[in-house]
Coordinates of C-alpha atoms in Angstrom, one line a residue:
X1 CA -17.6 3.5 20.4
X2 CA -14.0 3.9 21.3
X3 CA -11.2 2.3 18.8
X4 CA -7.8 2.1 18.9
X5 CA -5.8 1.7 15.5
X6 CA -2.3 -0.6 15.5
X7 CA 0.2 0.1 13.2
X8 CA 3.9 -1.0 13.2
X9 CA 4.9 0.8 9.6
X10 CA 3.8 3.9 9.9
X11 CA 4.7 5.0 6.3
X12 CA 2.8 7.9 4.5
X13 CA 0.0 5.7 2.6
X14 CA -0.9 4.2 6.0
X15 CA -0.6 7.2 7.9
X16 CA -2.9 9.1 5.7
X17 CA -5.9 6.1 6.1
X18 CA -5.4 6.0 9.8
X19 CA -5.8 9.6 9.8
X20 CA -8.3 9.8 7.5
X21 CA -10.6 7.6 9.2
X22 CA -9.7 9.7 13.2
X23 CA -10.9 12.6 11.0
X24 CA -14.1 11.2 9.6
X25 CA -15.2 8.3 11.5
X26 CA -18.3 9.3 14.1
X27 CA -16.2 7.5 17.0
X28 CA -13.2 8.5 19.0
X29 CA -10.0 6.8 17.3
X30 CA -7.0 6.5 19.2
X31 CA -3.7 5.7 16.6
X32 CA -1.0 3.8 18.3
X33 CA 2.0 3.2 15.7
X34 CA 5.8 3.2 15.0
X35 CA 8.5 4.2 12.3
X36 CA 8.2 2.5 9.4
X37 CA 11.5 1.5 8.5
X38 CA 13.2 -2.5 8.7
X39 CA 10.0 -4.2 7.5
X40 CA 10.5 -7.6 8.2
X41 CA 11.5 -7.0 12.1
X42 CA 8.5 -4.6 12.4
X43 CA 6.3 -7.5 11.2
X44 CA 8.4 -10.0 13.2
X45 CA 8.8 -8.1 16.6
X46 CA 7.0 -4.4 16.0
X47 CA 4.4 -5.0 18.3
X48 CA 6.4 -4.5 20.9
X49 CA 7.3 -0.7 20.3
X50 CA 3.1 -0.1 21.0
X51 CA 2.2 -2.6 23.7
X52 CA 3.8 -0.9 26.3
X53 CA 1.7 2.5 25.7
X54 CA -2.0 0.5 25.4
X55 CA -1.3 -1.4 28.6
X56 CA 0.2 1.5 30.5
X57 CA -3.0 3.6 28.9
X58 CA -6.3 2.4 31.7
X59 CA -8.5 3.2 28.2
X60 CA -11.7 1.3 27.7
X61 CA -12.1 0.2 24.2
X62 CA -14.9 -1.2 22.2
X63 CA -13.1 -2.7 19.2
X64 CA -9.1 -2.9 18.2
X65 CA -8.3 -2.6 14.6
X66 CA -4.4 -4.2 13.0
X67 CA -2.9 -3.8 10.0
X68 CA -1.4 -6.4 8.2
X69 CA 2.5 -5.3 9.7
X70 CA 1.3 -6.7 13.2
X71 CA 2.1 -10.2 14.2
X72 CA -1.8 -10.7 15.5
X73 CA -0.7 -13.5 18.2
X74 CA 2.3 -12.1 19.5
X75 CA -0.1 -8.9 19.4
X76 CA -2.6 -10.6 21.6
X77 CA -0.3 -13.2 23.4
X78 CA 1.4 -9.8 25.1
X79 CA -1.6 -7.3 25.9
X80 CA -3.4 -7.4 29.6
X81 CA -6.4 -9.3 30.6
X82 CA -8.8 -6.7 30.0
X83 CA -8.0 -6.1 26.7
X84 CA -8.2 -10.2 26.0
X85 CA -12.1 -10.1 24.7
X86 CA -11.2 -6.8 22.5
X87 CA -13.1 -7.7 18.9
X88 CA -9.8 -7.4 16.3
X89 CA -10.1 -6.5 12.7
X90 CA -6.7 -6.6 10.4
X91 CA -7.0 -4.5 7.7
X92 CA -4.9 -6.1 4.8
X93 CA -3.3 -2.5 3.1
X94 CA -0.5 -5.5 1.6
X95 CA 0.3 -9.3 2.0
X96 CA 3.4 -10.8 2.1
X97 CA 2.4 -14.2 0.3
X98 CA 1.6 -11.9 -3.4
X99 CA 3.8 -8.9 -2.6
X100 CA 6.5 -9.8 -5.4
X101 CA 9.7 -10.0 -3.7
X102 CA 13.0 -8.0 -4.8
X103 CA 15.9 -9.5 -6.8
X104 CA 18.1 -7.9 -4.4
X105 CA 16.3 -9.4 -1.5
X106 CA 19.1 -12.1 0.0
X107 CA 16.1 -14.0 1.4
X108 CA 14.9 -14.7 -1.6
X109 CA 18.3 -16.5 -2.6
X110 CA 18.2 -18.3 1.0
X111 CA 14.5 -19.8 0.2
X112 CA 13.6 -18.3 4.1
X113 CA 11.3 -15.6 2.5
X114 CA 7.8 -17.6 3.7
X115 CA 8.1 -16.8 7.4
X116 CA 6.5 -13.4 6.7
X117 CA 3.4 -14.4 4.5
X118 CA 2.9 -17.3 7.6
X119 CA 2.6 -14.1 9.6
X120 CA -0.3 -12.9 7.7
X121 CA -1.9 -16.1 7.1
X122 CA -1.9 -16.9 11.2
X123 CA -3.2 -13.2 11.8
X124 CA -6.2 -13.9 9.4
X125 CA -6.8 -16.7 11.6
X126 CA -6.5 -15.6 14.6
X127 CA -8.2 -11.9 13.7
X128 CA -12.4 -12.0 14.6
X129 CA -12.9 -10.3 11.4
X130 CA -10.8 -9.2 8.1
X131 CA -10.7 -6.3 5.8
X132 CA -9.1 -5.9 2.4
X133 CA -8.6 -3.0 0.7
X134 CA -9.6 -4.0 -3.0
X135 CA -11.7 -6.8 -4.4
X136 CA -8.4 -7.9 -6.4
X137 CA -6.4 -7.9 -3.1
X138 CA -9.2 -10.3 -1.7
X139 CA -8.8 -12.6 -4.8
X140 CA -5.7 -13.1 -4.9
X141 CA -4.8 -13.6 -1.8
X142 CA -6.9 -16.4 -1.3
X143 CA -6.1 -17.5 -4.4
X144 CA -3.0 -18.3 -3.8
X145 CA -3.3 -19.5 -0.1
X146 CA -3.4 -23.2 -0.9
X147 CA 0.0 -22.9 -2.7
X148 CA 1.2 -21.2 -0.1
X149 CA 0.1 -23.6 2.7
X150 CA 1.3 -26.1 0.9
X151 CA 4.7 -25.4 1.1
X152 CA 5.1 -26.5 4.5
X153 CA 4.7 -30.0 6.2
X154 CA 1.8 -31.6 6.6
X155 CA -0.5 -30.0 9.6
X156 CA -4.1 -30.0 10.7
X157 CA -4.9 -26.0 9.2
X158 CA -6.4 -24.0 12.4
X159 CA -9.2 -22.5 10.1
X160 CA -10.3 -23.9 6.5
X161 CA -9.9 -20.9 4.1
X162 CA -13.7 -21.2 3.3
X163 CA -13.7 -20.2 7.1
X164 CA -11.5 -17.3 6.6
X165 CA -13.9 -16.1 3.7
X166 CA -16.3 -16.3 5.5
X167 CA -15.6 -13.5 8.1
X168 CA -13.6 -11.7 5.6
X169 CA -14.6 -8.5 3.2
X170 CA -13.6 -5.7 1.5
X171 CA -13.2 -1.6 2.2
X172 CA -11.6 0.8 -0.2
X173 CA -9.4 3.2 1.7
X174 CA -11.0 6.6 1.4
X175 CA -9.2 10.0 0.4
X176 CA -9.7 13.7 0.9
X177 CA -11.7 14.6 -2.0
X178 CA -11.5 18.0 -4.8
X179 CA -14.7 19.6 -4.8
X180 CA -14.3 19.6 -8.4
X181 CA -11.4 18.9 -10.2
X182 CA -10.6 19.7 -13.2
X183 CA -8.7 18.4 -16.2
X184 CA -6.1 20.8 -16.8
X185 CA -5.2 21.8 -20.8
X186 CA -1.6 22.8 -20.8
X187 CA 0.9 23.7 -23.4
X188 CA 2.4 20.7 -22.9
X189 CA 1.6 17.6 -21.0
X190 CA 3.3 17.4 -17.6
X191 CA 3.3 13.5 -16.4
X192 CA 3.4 12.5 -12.8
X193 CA 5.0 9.7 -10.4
X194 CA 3.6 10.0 -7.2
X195 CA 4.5 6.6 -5.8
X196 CA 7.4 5.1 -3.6
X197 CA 10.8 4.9 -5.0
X198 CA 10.3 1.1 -5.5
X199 CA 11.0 -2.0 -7.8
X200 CA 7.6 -2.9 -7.5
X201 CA 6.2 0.3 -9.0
X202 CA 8.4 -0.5 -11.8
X203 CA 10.0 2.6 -12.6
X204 CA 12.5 1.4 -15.4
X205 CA 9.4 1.3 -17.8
X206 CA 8.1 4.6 -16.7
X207 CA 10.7 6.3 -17.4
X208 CA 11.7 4.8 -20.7
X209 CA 8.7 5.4 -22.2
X210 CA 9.2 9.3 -21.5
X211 CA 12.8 9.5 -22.3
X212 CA 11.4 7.3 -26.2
X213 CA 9.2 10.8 -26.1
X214 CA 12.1 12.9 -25.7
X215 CA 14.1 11.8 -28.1
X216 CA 11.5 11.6 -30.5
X217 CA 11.4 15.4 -29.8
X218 CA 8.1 15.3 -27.8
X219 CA 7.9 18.3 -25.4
X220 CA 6.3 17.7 -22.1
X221 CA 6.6 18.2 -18.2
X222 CA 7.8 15.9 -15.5
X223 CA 6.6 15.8 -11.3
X224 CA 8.4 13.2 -9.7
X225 CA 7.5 12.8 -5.6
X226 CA 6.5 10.0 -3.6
X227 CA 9.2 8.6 -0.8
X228 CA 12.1 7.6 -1.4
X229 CA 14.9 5.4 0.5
X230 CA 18.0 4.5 0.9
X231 CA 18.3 1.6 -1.5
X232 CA 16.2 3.2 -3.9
X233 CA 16.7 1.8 -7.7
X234 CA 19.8 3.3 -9.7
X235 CA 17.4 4.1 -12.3
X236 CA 15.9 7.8 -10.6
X237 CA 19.5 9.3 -10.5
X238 CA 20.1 8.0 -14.0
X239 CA 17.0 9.4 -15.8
X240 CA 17.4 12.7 -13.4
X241 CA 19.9 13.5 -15.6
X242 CA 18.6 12.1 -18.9
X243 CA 15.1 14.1 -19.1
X244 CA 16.5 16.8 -16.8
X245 CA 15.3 19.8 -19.3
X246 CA 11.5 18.0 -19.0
X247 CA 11.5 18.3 -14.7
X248 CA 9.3 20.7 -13.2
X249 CA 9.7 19.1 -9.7
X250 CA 12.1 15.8 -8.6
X251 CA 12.0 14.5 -4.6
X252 CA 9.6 14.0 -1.7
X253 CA 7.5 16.5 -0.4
X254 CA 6.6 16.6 3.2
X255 CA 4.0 19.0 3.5
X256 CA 0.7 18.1 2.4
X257 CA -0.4 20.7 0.6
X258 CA 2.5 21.2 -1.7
X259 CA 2.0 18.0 -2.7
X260 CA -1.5 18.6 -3.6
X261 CA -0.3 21.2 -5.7
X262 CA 1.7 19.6 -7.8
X263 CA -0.9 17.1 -8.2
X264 CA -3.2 20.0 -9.1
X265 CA 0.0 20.9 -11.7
X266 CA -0.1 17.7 -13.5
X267 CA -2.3 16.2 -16.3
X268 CA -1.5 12.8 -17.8
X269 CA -0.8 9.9 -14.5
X270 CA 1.3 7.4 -16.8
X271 CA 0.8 3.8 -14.5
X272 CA 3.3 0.8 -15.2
X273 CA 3.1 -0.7 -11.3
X274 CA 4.1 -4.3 -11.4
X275 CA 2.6 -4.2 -7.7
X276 CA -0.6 -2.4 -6.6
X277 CA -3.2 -3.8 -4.1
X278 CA -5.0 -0.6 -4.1
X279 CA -3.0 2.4 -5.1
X280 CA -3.6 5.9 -2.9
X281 CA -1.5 7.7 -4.8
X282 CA -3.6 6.6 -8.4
X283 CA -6.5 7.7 -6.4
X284 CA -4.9 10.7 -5.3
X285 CA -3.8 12.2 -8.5
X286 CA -7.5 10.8 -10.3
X287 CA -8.8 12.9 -7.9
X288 CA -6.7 16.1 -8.4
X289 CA -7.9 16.1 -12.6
X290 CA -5.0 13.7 -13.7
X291 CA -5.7 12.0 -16.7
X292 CA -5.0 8.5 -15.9
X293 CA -3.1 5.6 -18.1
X294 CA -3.4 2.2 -16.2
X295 CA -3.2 -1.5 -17.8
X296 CA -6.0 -3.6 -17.3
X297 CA -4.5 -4.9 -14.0
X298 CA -4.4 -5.1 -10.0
X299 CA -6.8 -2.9 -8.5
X300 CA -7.0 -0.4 -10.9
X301 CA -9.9 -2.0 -13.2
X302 CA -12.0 -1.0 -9.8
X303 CA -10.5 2.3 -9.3
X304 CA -11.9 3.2 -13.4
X305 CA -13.9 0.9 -14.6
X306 CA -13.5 0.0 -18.6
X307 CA -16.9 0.1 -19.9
X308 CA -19.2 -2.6 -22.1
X309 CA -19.5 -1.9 -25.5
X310 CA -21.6 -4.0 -27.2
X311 CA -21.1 -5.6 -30.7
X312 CA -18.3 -5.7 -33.0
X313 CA -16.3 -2.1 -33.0
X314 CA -15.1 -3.0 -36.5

């Protein structure tokens, strides 16, 4: 079987699962995809930086796999005939009806924010089959689809969300996995952010909590990666300089392997995401021997399970 893989935000999460699966998957994956940068226009208009190449490519494929970025009816309203009767599956990595919105967001203010989550919910119906990447993404997405919906005038819905269920499921994204990792004992614990530089991760707590060690007189290590950008939250240059004597390493790391590394370097994965519908990089760093502190939230109650304990611990 031969698949070809849309993505119009190629960021590093997504890059690694559409790699992952070319790597591992017993058929031939083609990846067609583009910068990820100006969200809203890639979900918007994006298609049209990787319809050119597919028409222009004479490639006979078996089944076409979206992400959640693409716009599924422009997607399919501008490919050629022969590529019409394609079998689609969107992959939900994110969805723009939960995603919790920025303060700083001026479409927020405006009240024109729902065009985007329309995009995902027209996808899902137009898409032959859909994929979401935790059970807790699944939930509550359709959980709060008939909120969303009805926000909008009165219409005649094109699929009953029982109908979208119904060709709908989940698939975890798979990582590279340690042979056998190993918890690490150190002489002092050495925490780690591995995610973007991102309200939604919620750095102000994360970082509060460590500099409330500090000044208690706690020692410890810090390894701060993941991507950052240009409007990144104030707070990473301010606690740079607050818990600078407790940094081992501060800014993103291209090359793959020196990030492993410092995952390897780490211990204690300290988690206070408002925002997760799976979470790579909490797999990631499990994965690497990280000792990992997560609420009983999002995704993460599938990523380690809290266990049963029977009858009254007091």
């Amino acid at each position: 079987m031969r698949i070809a893989l849309f993505d119009t935000f190629d960021d590093t999460s997504h890059r690694v699962w559409a790699e992952g699966l070319q790597q591992h998957s017993r058929h031939e994956i083609d990846i067609y995809s583009s910068a990820a940068h100006a969200w809203k226009w890639k979900m918007a208009g994006g298609v049209y930086d990787i319809i050119a190449p597919l028409n222009d490519s004479n490639l006979d494929y078996d089944l076409f796999v979206v992400t959640d970025m693409i716009h599924l009816p422009l997607f399919k309203s501008s490919i050629i005939p022969r590529y019409q009767r394609v079998p689609i599956i969107l992959y939900f990595h994110e969805n723009q009806i939960t995603y919790p919105w920025s303060k700083d967001d001026p479409d927020k203010v405006l009240k024109r924010d729902h065009h985007y989550g329309w995009i995902n919910y027209i996808s899902a119906v137009v898409a032959d089959h859909i994929l979401y990447n935790s059970q807790y993404h699944y939930n509550s997405f359709y959980a709060a689809l008939p909120g969303f919906l009805n926000m909008f005038p009165r219409f005649k819905t094109p699929m009953t969300i029982d109908g979208l269920k119904a060709k709908s499921g989940v698939l975890p994204i798979g990582i590279n996995g340690v042979s056998e990792p190993q918890r690490r004992a150190t002489e002092t614990p050495v925490f780690l952010w591995n995610h973007r530089w991102e309200y939604d991760k919620n750095p102000e707590d994360f970082f509060q909590a460590l500099l409330s060690l500090s000044e208690d007189g706690y020692k410890f290590g810090l390894n701060v990666v993941g991507r950052s950008y240009k409007q990144k939250p104030q707070v990473f240059d301010l606690y740079r300089e607050r818990l600078v004597r407790h940094i081992h390493h501060w800014g993103w790391v291209e090359n793959r392997k020196t990030y492993q590394s410092i995952l390897q370097s780490s211990n204690i994965l300290l988690v206070t995401s408002h925002q997760d519908f799976f979470g790579i990089s909490i797999v990631e760093a499990i994965n690497h021997g990280c000792y990992p502190i997560l609420p009983d939230r999002l995704a993460y109650p599938e990523h380690v399970p809290i266990p049963h304990i029977e009858g009254n611990l007091y």
